[in-house]
Amino acid sequence: MNNQDLHKHLAVLELEPGASLEEIKASYKELVQIWHPDRFDSNSNLQQRAHLQLQRINESYEILKDYCEHNEYRTPEDSSQNARQKTESQRSTSNILKRVINILNEVPGMTPAHHRDFNRAIPRFKLGDGSVVKTWKNPVGVDHVFIADKSGNMIFGGFVGWIHSNALQEAIDEIHKDFT
């Protein structure tokens, strides 16, 4: 498969080159929630459009998943700069950040979020080490939480379904109380 085809399938899943298998799965899960035809049963036109979109999402997911499973679990990067930035951010992760990320990972239903939503998130508060907690609710009401390092790079991103929104808010409140 050539890079142009890969980029087309990545775009369907709203991903960028370099996406990992984990990011592909997370994006797929979120897009299925957004585009599932059952959400549009009161409007047959929207339901038909959602059905077609979901077919494209399913096809792209299967192609990218197969590609990653046979190619070191990652799509090709456009440049090595993104990988260097991620490595530098991970190396500089503070003890506060590690504890905060552990709290967020303990929230029931926490699923990795993709960096495409990071820029949509609104800063909520700054942690003691200078990193920032950001949140965003997507158009269908799925709550997202992100953590940015001092340089503004995303170092954590996750989302939970509606059933776990209260648990996420409690975790964010605990983090605000204990780490700001």
PDB file of C-alpha atoms in Angstrom:
ATOM      1  CA  MET A   1       0.000   0.000   0.000  1.00  0.00           C
ATOM      2  CA  ASN A   2       1.400   3.398  -0.912  1.00  0.00           C
ATOM      3  CA  ASN A   3       1.579   6.372   1.449  1.00  0.00           C
ATOM      4  CA  GLN A   4      -1.199   8.227  -0.395  1.00  0.00           C
ATOM      5  CA  ASP A   5      -3.643   5.375   0.312  1.00  0.00           C
ATOM      6  CA  LEU A   6      -2.503   5.214   3.932  1.00  0.00           C
ATOM      7  CA  HIS A   7      -2.995   8.968   4.325  1.00  0.00           C
ATOM      8  CA  LYS A   8      -6.513   8.671   2.872  1.00  0.00           C
ATOM      9  CA  HIS A   9      -7.460   6.019   5.444  1.00  0.00           C
ATOM     10  CA  LEU A  10      -5.800   7.979   8.247  1.00  0.00           C
ATOM     11  CA  ALA A  11      -7.859  11.031   7.255  1.00  0.00           C
ATOM     12  CA  VAL A  12     -11.091   9.006   7.449  1.00  0.00           C
ATOM     13  CA  LEU A  13     -10.181   8.143  11.054  1.00  0.00           C
ATOM     14  CA  GLU A  14      -9.101  11.774  11.651  1.00  0.00           C
ATOM     15  CA  LEU A  15      -5.512  10.706  12.308  1.00  0.00           C
ATOM     16  CA  GLU A  16      -2.114  11.891  11.148  1.00  0.00           C
ATOM     17  CA  PRO A  17       0.851   9.893   9.834  1.00  0.00           C
ATOM     18  CA  GLY A  18       2.737   8.174  12.615  1.00  0.00           C
ATOM     19  CA  ALA A  19      -0.436   7.029  14.385  1.00  0.00           C
ATOM     20  CA  SER A  20       0.031   3.920  16.493  1.00  0.00           C
ATOM     21  CA  LEU A  21      -2.287   0.929  16.530  1.00  0.00           C
ATOM     22  CA  GLU A  22      -3.543   2.113  19.932  1.00  0.00           C
ATOM     23  CA  GLU A  23      -4.384   5.554  18.498  1.00  0.00           C
ATOM     24  CA  ILE A  24      -6.117   3.940  15.521  1.00  0.00           C
ATOM     25  CA  LYS A  25      -8.265   1.810  17.826  1.00  0.00           C
ATOM     26  CA  ALA A  26      -9.122   4.789  20.057  1.00  0.00           C
ATOM     27  CA  SER A  27     -10.108   6.970  17.119  1.00  0.00           C
ATOM     28  CA  TYR A  28     -12.163   4.166  15.595  1.00  0.00           C
ATOM     29  CA  LYS A  29     -14.022   3.624  18.868  1.00  0.00           C
ATOM     30  CA  GLU A  30     -14.811   7.321  19.196  1.00  0.00           C
ATOM     31  CA  LEU A  31     -15.932   7.723  15.572  1.00  0.00           C
ATOM     32  CA  VAL A  32     -18.212   4.685  15.818  1.00  0.00           C
ATOM     33  CA  GLN A  33     -19.893   6.340  18.811  1.00  0.00           C
ATOM     34  CA  ILE A  34     -20.358   9.535  16.828  1.00  0.00           C
ATOM     35  CA  TRP A  35     -21.503   8.009  13.523  1.00  0.00           C
ATOM     36  CA  HIS A  36     -23.474   4.953  14.612  1.00  0.00           C
ATOM     37  CA  PRO A  37     -26.689   4.930  12.492  1.00  0.00           C
ATOM     38  CA  ASP A  38     -28.865   4.021  15.495  1.00  0.00           C
ATOM     39  CA  ARG A  39     -28.265   7.536  16.843  1.00  0.00           C
ATOM     40  CA  PHE A  40     -30.150   8.911  13.832  1.00  0.00           C
ATOM     41  CA  ASP A  41     -33.197   6.629  13.757  1.00  0.00           C
ATOM     42  CA  SER A  42     -35.564   9.610  13.810  1.00  0.00           C
ATOM     43  CA  ASN A  43     -34.151  10.990  10.525  1.00  0.00           C
ATOM     44  CA  SER A  44     -33.769   8.528   7.639  1.00  0.00           C
ATOM     45  CA  ASN A  45     -31.542  10.880   5.575  1.00  0.00           C
ATOM     46  CA  LEU A  46     -29.076  11.305   8.435  1.00  0.00           C
ATOM     47  CA  GLN A  47     -29.264   7.618   9.221  1.00  0.00           C
ATOM     48  CA  GLN A  48     -28.338   6.766   5.626  1.00  0.00           C
ATOM     49  CA  ARG A  49     -25.419   9.235   5.663  1.00  0.00           C
ATOM     50  CA  ALA A  50     -24.241   7.845   8.998  1.00  0.00           C
ATOM     51  CA  HIS A  51     -24.429   4.314   7.604  1.00  0.00           C
ATOM     52  CA  LEU A  52     -22.212   5.291   4.642  1.00  0.00           C
ATOM     53  CA  GLN A  53     -19.765   7.128   6.889  1.00  0.00           C
ATOM     54  CA  LEU A  54     -19.595   4.159   9.248  1.00  0.00           C
ATOM     55  CA  GLN A  55     -18.821   1.882   6.286  1.00  0.00           C
ATOM     56  CA  ARG A  56     -15.876   4.140   5.366  1.00  0.00           C
ATOM     57  CA  ILE A  57     -14.730   4.205   8.990  1.00  0.00           C
ATOM     58  CA  ASN A  58     -14.924   0.406   9.269  1.00  0.00           C
ATOM     59  CA  GLU A  59     -13.038  -0.098   5.992  1.00  0.00           C
ATOM     60  CA  SER A  60     -10.270   2.342   6.922  1.00  0.00           C
ATOM     61  CA  TYR A  61      -9.979   0.855  10.397  1.00  0.00           C
ATOM     62  CA  GLU A  62      -9.541  -2.686   9.047  1.00  0.00           C
ATOM     63  CA  ILE A  63      -6.954  -1.568   6.483  1.00  0.00           C
ATOM     64  CA  LEU A  64      -4.934   0.468   8.998  1.00  0.00           C
ATOM     65  CA  LYS A  65      -5.184  -2.212  11.677  1.00  0.00           C
ATOM     66  CA  ASP A  66      -3.890  -4.850   9.255  1.00  0.00           C
ATOM     67  CA  TYR A  67      -1.128  -2.506   8.101  1.00  0.00           C
ATOM     68  CA  CYS A  68       0.016  -1.820  11.678  1.00  0.00           C
ATOM     69  CA  GLU A  69      -0.084  -5.473  12.682  1.00  0.00           C
ATOM     70  CA  HIS A  70       2.330  -6.247   9.844  1.00  0.00           C
ATOM     71  CA  ASN A  71       4.502  -3.108  10.116  1.00  0.00           C
ATOM     72  CA  GLU A  72       5.672  -2.595  13.699  1.00  0.00           C
ATOM     73  CA  TYR A  73       2.306  -1.316  14.962  1.00  0.00           C
ATOM     74  CA  ARG A  74       2.718   2.216  13.598  1.00  0.00           C
ATOM     75  CA  THR A  75       1.917   4.085  10.422  1.00  0.00           C
ATOM     76  CA  PRO A  76       4.842   5.887   8.745  1.00  0.00           C
ATOM     77  CA  GLU A  77       5.821   9.298  10.144  1.00  0.00           C
ATOM     78  CA  ASP A  78       5.907  12.364   7.912  1.00  0.00           C
ATOM     79  CA  SER A  79       8.940  13.603   9.818  1.00  0.00           C
ATOM     80  CA  SER A  80      11.054  12.488  12.732  1.00  0.00           C
ATOM     81  CA  GLN A  81      10.480  15.789  14.552  1.00  0.00           C
ATOM     82  CA  ASN A  82       7.193  14.567  16.083  1.00  0.00           C
ATOM     83  CA  ALA A  83       8.894  11.460  17.466  1.00  0.00           C
ATOM     84  CA  ARG A  84      11.704  13.555  18.983  1.00  0.00           C
ATOM     85  CA  GLN A  85       9.181  15.914  20.624  1.00  0.00           C
ATOM     86  CA  LYS A  86       7.260  12.987  22.128  1.00  0.00           C
ATOM     87  CA  THR A  87      10.450  11.424  23.493  1.00  0.00           C
ATOM     88  CA  GLU A  88      11.587  14.708  25.042  1.00  0.00           C
ATOM     89  CA  SER A  89       8.173  15.198  26.663  1.00  0.00           C
ATOM     90  CA  GLN A  90       8.141  11.673  28.041  1.00  0.00           C
ATOM     91  CA  ARG A  91      11.642  12.064  29.503  1.00  0.00           C
ATOM     92  CA  SER A  92      10.658  15.246  31.317  1.00  0.00           C
ATOM     93  CA  THR A  93       7.569  13.743  32.944  1.00  0.00           C
ATOM     94  CA  SER A  94       7.603  14.804  36.596  1.00  0.00           C
ATOM     95  CA  ASN A  95       6.541  12.782  39.614  1.00  0.00           C
ATOM     96  CA  ILE A  96       3.439  14.978  39.894  1.00  0.00           C
ATOM     97  CA  LEU A  97       2.562  14.188  36.311  1.00  0.00           C
ATOM     98  CA  LYS A  98       3.069  10.466  36.810  1.00  0.00           C
ATOM     99  CA  ARG A  99       0.712  10.516  39.797  1.00  0.00           C
ATOM    100  CA  VAL A 100      -1.889  12.580  37.909  1.00  0.00           C
ATOM    101  CA  ILE A 101      -1.742  10.252  34.906  1.00  0.00           C
ATOM    102  CA  ASN A 102      -2.165   7.253  37.220  1.00  0.00           C
ATOM    103  CA  ILE A 103      -5.291   8.862  38.714  1.00  0.00           C
ATOM    104  CA  LEU A 104      -6.735   9.485  35.249  1.00  0.00           C
ATOM    105  CA  ASN A 105      -5.905   5.975  34.050  1.00  0.00           C
ATOM    106  CA  GLU A 106      -7.843   4.586  37.034  1.00  0.00           C
ATOM    107  CA  VAL A 107     -11.075   6.283  35.872  1.00  0.00           C
ATOM    108  CA  PRO A 108     -13.431   3.528  34.669  1.00  0.00           C
ATOM    109  CA  GLY A 109     -13.716   3.459  30.888  1.00  0.00           C
ATOM    110  CA  MET A 110     -10.685   5.708  30.281  1.00  0.00           C
ATOM    111  CA  THR A 111      -9.656   5.304  26.647  1.00  0.00           C
ATOM    112  CA  PRO A 112      -6.665   6.943  24.929  1.00  0.00           C
ATOM    113  CA  ALA A 113      -7.631  10.085  23.018  1.00  0.00           C
ATOM    114  CA  HIS A 114      -5.971  11.261  19.845  1.00  0.00           C
ATOM    115  CA  HIS A 115      -3.908  14.441  19.688  1.00  0.00           C
ATOM    116  CA  ARG A 116      -6.233  15.878  17.000  1.00  0.00           C
ATOM    117  CA  ASP A 117      -8.630  16.810  19.821  1.00  0.00           C
ATOM    118  CA  PHE A 118      -5.878  18.281  22.005  1.00  0.00           C
ATOM    119  CA  ASN A 119      -6.039  21.699  20.325  1.00  0.00           C
ATOM    120  CA  ARG A 120      -9.804  21.826  20.861  1.00  0.00           C
ATOM    121  CA  ALA A 121      -9.442  21.406  24.619  1.00  0.00           C
ATOM    122  CA  ILE A 122      -9.688  24.351  26.995  1.00  0.00           C
ATOM    123  CA  PRO A 123      -7.100  24.811  29.773  1.00  0.00           C
ATOM    124  CA  ARG A 124      -8.692  24.251  33.196  1.00  0.00           C
ATOM    125  CA  PHE A 125      -5.785  24.653  35.618  1.00  0.00           C
ATOM    126  CA  LYS A 126      -2.018  24.455  35.986  1.00  0.00           C
ATOM    127  CA  LEU A 127      -0.344  21.725  38.044  1.00  0.00           C
ATOM    128  CA  GLY A 128       2.467  22.388  40.509  1.00  0.00           C
ATOM    129  CA  ASP A 129       5.102  21.373  37.947  1.00  0.00           C
ATOM    130  CA  GLY A 130       3.798  23.833  35.330  1.00  0.00           C
ATOM    131  CA  SER A 131       1.919  21.316  33.195  1.00  0.00           C
ATOM    132  CA  VAL A 132      -1.695  22.105  32.286  1.00  0.00           C
ATOM    133  CA  VAL A 133      -4.895  20.053  32.554  1.00  0.00           C
ATOM    134  CA  LYS A 134      -7.238  20.688  29.610  1.00  0.00           C
ATOM    135  CA  THR A 135     -10.744  19.380  28.936  1.00  0.00           C
ATOM    136  CA  TRP A 136     -13.066  19.158  25.946  1.00  0.00           C
ATOM    137  CA  LYS A 137     -16.536  17.738  25.338  1.00  0.00           C
ATOM    138  CA  ASN A 138     -17.052  16.572  21.756  1.00  0.00           C
ATOM    139  CA  PRO A 139     -20.286  17.275  19.822  1.00  0.00           C
ATOM    140  CA  VAL A 140     -21.961  14.109  21.114  1.00  0.00           C
ATOM    141  CA  GLY A 141     -21.046  14.838  24.727  1.00  0.00           C
ATOM    142  CA  VAL A 142     -18.030  12.557  25.216  1.00  0.00           C
ATOM    143  CA  ASP A 143     -15.721  14.054  27.861  1.00  0.00           C
ATOM    144  CA  HIS A 144     -11.997  14.340  27.079  1.00  0.00           C
ATOM    145  CA  VAL A 145      -9.090  15.237  29.360  1.00  0.00           C
ATOM    146  CA  PHE A 146      -5.583  16.180  28.257  1.00  0.00           C
ATOM    147  CA  ILE A 147      -2.359  17.133  29.976  1.00  0.00           C
ATOM    148  CA  ALA A 148       0.144  19.446  28.311  1.00  0.00           C
ATOM    149  CA  ASP A 149       3.742  19.843  29.436  1.00  0.00           C
ATOM    150  CA  LYS A 150       5.313  23.248  30.091  1.00  0.00           C
ATOM    151  CA  SER A 151       6.073  23.591  26.373  1.00  0.00           C
ATOM    152  CA  GLY A 152       2.446  22.967  25.401  1.00  0.00           C
ATOM    153  CA  ASN A 153       3.009  19.432  24.047  1.00  0.00           C
ATOM    154  CA  MET A 154       0.375  16.797  24.752  1.00  0.00           C
ATOM    155  CA  ILE A 155       1.638  14.138  27.144  1.00  0.00           C
ATOM    156  CA  PHE A 156      -1.681  12.526  28.064  1.00  0.00           C
ATOM    157  CA  GLY A 157      -5.057  12.313  26.394  1.00  0.00           C
ATOM    158  CA  GLY A 158      -8.079  10.260  27.306  1.00  0.00           C
ATOM    159  CA  PHE A 159     -11.848  10.128  27.027  1.00  0.00           C
ATOM    160  CA  VAL A 160     -14.697   8.349  28.767  1.00  0.00           C
ATOM    161  CA  GLY A 161     -18.214   7.505  27.676  1.00  0.00           C
ATOM    162  CA  TRP A 162     -21.230   9.178  29.226  1.00  0.00           C
ATOM    163  CA  ILE A 163     -21.640   6.531  31.895  1.00  0.00           C
ATOM    164  CA  HIS A 164     -18.237   7.434  33.399  1.00  0.00           C
ATOM    165  CA  SER A 165     -18.401  11.245  33.087  1.00  0.00           C
ATOM    166  CA  ASN A 166     -18.999  11.731  36.818  1.00  0.00           C
ATOM    167  CA  ALA A 167     -15.992   9.569  37.710  1.00  0.00           C
ATOM    168  CA  LEU A 168     -13.819  11.625  35.360  1.00  0.00           C
ATOM    169  CA  GLN A 169     -15.038  14.888  36.888  1.00  0.00           C
ATOM    170  CA  GLU A 170     -14.313  13.550  40.389  1.00  0.00           C
ATOM    171  CA  ALA A 171     -10.773  12.610  39.298  1.00  0.00           C
ATOM    172  CA  ILE A 172     -10.227  16.080  37.793  1.00  0.00           C
ATOM    173  CA  ASP A 173     -11.505  17.705  41.006  1.00  0.00           C
ATOM    174  CA  GLU A 174      -9.150  15.508  43.069  1.00  0.00           C
ATOM    175  CA  ILE A 175      -6.213  16.419  40.830  1.00  0.00           C
ATOM    176  CA  HIS A 176      -7.058  20.131  41.108  1.00  0.00           C
ATOM    177  CA  LYS A 177      -7.269  19.904  44.900  1.00  0.00           C
ATOM    178  CA  ASP A 178      -4.110  17.830  45.409  1.00  0.00           C
ATOM    179  CA  PHE A 179      -1.697  18.973  42.698  1.00  0.00           C
ATOM    180  CA  THR A 180      -2.182  22.700  41.997  1.00  0.00           C
TER     181      THR A 180
END
